[in-house]
GROMACS .gro file of C-alpha atoms in nm:
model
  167
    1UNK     CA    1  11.076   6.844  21.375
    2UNK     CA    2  10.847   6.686  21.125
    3UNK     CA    3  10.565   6.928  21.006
    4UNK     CA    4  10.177   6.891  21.124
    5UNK     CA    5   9.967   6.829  20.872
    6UNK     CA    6   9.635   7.109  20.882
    7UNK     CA    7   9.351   6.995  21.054
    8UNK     CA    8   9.133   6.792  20.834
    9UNK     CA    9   9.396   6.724  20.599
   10UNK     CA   10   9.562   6.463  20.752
   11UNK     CA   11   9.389   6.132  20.521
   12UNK     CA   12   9.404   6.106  20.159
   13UNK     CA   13   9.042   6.005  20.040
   14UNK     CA   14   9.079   5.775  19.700
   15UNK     CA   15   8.915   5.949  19.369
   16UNK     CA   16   8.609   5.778  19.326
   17UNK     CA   17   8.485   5.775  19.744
   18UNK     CA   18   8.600   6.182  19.657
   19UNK     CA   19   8.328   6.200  19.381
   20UNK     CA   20   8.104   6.034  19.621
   21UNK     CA   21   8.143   6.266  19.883
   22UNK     CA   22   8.132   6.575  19.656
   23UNK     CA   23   7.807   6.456  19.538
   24UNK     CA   24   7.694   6.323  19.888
   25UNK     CA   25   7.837   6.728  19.996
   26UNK     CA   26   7.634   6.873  19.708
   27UNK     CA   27   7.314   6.725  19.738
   28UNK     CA   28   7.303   6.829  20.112
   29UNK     CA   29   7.446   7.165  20.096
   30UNK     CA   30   7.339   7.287  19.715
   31UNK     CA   31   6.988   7.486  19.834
   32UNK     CA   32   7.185   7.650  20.155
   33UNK     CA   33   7.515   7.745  19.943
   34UNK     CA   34   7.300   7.870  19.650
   35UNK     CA   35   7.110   8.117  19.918
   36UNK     CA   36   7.412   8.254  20.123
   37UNK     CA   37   7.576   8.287  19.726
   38UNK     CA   38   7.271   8.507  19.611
   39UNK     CA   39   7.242   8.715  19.963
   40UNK     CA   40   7.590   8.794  19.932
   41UNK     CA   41   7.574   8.870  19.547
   42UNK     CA   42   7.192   8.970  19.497
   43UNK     CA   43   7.201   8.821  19.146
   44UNK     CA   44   7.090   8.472  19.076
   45UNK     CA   45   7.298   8.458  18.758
   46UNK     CA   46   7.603   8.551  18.992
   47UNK     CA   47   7.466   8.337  19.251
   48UNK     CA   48   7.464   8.000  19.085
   49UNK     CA   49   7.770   8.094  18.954
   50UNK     CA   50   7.973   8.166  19.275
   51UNK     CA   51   7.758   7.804  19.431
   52UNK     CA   52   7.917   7.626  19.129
   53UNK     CA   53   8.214   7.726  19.181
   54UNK     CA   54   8.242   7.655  19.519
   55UNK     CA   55   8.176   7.309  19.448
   56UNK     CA   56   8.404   7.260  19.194
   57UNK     CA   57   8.669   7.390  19.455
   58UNK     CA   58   8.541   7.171  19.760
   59UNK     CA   59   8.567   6.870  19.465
   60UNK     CA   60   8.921   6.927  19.397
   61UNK     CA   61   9.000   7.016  19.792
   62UNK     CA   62   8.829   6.585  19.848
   63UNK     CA   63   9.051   6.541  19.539
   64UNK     CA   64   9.336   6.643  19.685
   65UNK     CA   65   9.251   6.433  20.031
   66UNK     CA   66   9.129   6.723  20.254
   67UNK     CA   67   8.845   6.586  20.489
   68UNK     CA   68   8.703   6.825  20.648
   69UNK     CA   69   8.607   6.845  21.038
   70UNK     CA   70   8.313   7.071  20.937
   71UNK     CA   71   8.178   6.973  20.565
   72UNK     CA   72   7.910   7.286  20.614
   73UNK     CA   73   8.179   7.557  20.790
   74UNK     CA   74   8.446   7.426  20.465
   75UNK     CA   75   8.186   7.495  20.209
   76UNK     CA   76   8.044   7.799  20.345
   77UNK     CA   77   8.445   7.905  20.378
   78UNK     CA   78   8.466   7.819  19.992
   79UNK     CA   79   8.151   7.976  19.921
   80UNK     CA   80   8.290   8.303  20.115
   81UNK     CA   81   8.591   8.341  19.926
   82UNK     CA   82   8.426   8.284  19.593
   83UNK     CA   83   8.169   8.583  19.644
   84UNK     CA   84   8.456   8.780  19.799
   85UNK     CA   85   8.646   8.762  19.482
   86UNK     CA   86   8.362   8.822  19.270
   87UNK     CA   87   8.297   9.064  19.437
   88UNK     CA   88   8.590   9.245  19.424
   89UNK     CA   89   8.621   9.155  19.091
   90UNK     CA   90   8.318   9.314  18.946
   91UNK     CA   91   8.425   9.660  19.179
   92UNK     CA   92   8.758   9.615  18.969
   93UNK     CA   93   8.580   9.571  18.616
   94UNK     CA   94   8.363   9.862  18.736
   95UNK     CA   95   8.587  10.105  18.793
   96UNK     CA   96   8.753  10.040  18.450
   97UNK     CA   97   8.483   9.958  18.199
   98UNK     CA   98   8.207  10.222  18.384
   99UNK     CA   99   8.267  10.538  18.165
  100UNK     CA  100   8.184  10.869  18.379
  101UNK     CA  101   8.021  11.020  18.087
  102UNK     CA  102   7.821  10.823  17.858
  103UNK     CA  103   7.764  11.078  17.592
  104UNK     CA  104   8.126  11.129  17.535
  105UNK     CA  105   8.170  10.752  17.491
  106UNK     CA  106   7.846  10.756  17.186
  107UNK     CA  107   8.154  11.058  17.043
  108UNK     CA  108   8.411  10.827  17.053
  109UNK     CA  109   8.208  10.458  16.943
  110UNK     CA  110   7.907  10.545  16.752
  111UNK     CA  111   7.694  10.218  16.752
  112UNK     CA  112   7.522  10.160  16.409
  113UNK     CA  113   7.186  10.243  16.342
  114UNK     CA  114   6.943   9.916  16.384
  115UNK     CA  115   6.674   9.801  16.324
  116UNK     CA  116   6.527   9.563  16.542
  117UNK     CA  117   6.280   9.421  16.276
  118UNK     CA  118   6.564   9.313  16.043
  119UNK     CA  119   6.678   9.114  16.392
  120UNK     CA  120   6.384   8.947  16.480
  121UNK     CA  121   6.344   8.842  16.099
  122UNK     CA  122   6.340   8.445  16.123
  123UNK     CA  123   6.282   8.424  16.540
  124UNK     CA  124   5.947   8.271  16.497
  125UNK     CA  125   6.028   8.029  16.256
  126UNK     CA  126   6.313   7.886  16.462
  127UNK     CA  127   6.089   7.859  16.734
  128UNK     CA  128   5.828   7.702  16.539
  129UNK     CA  129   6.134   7.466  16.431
  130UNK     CA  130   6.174   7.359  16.799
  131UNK     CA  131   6.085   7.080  16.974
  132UNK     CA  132   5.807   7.193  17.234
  133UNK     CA  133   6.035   7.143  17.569
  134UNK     CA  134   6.341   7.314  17.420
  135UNK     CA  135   6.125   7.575  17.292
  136UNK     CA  136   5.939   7.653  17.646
  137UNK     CA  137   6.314   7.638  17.817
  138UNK     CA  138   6.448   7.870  17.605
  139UNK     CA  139   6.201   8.129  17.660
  140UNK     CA  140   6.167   8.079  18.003
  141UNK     CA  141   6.535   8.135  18.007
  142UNK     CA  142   6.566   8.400  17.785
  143UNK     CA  143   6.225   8.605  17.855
  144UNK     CA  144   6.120   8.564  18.190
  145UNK     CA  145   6.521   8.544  18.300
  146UNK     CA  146   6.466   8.183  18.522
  147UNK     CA  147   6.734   7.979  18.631
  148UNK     CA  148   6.801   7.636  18.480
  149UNK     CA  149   6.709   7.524  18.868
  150UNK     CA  150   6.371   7.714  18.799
  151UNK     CA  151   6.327   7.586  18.463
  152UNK     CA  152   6.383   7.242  18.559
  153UNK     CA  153   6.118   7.273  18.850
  154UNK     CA  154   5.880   7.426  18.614
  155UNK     CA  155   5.962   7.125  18.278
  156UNK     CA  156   5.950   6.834  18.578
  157UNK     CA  157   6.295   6.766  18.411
  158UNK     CA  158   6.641   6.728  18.576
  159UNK     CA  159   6.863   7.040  18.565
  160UNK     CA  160   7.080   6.897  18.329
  161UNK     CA  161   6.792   6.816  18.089
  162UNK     CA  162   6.777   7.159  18.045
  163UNK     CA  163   7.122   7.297  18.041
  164UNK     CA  164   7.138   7.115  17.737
  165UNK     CA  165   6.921   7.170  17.517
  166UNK     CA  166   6.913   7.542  17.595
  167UNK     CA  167   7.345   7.514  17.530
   0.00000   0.00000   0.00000
């Protein structure tokens, strides 16, 4: 008895109409992954995260020749997984790295006295040093905590236009 192949994985799709589709699949589904990502996270960081992710795994599933019946029921399948195991995860890393008593841990690893002055010595004249758009993206990244998605919307530049100069 010869074995079934899954459905949607029956046809191999060659790499570059795979590239194709993952961008053709990420241009449609991008704005609707990102939200289920952050509703199921609550953290944008985590969110854009878990949406990247789950594109890179839908573009090595096209790689690999699954087609999918359903594009938007296989990515938001992906995208489920991927929060699930962040989730679990971050409850993992919790439990170990969240001390119960944070005095006791100041006993143990005293951090050394600083002084945020002697940090901030030299901030303003690397921004000064900065070309005006990098300058703005970093702070809006940095300061007000905006996605490169944001950042982009707000610079009228491409995402990648900001990722990196900000890198």
């Amino acid at each position: 008895m010869a074995a079934v192949p899954a459905a949607g994985r029956a046809d191999r799709i060659p790499a570059e109409p795979a590239a194709a589709a993952a961008s053709d699949l990420f241009e449609r589904y991008r704005a609707r992954i990102y939200a289920y990502c952050l509703h199921q996270l609550s953290s944008r960081e985590e969110a854009e995260d878990a949406s990247q992710t789950t594109f890179m795994n839908a573009f090595r599933g096209l790689g690999r020749g699954v087609v999918p019946e359903s594009e938007q029921a296989w990515l938001f399948k992906i995208a489920e997984n991927v929060c699930l195991s962040r989730r679990r995860t971050s409850w993992r890393r919790s439990r170990i790295e969240s001390p119960s008593d944070f005095e006791q841990i100041g006993d143990v690893v005293p951090s050394p006295p600083r002084d945020l002055a002697d940090e901030l010595i030299g901030l303003q004249d690397a921004l000064e040093a900065m070309p005006e758009n990098q300058r703005r993206a970093i702070l809006l990244r940095e300061w007000q905590g905006l996605s490169y998605r944001e950042i982009a919307d707000e610079l009228e530049l491409s995402q990648a236009a900001v990722e990196t100069p900000i890198f």
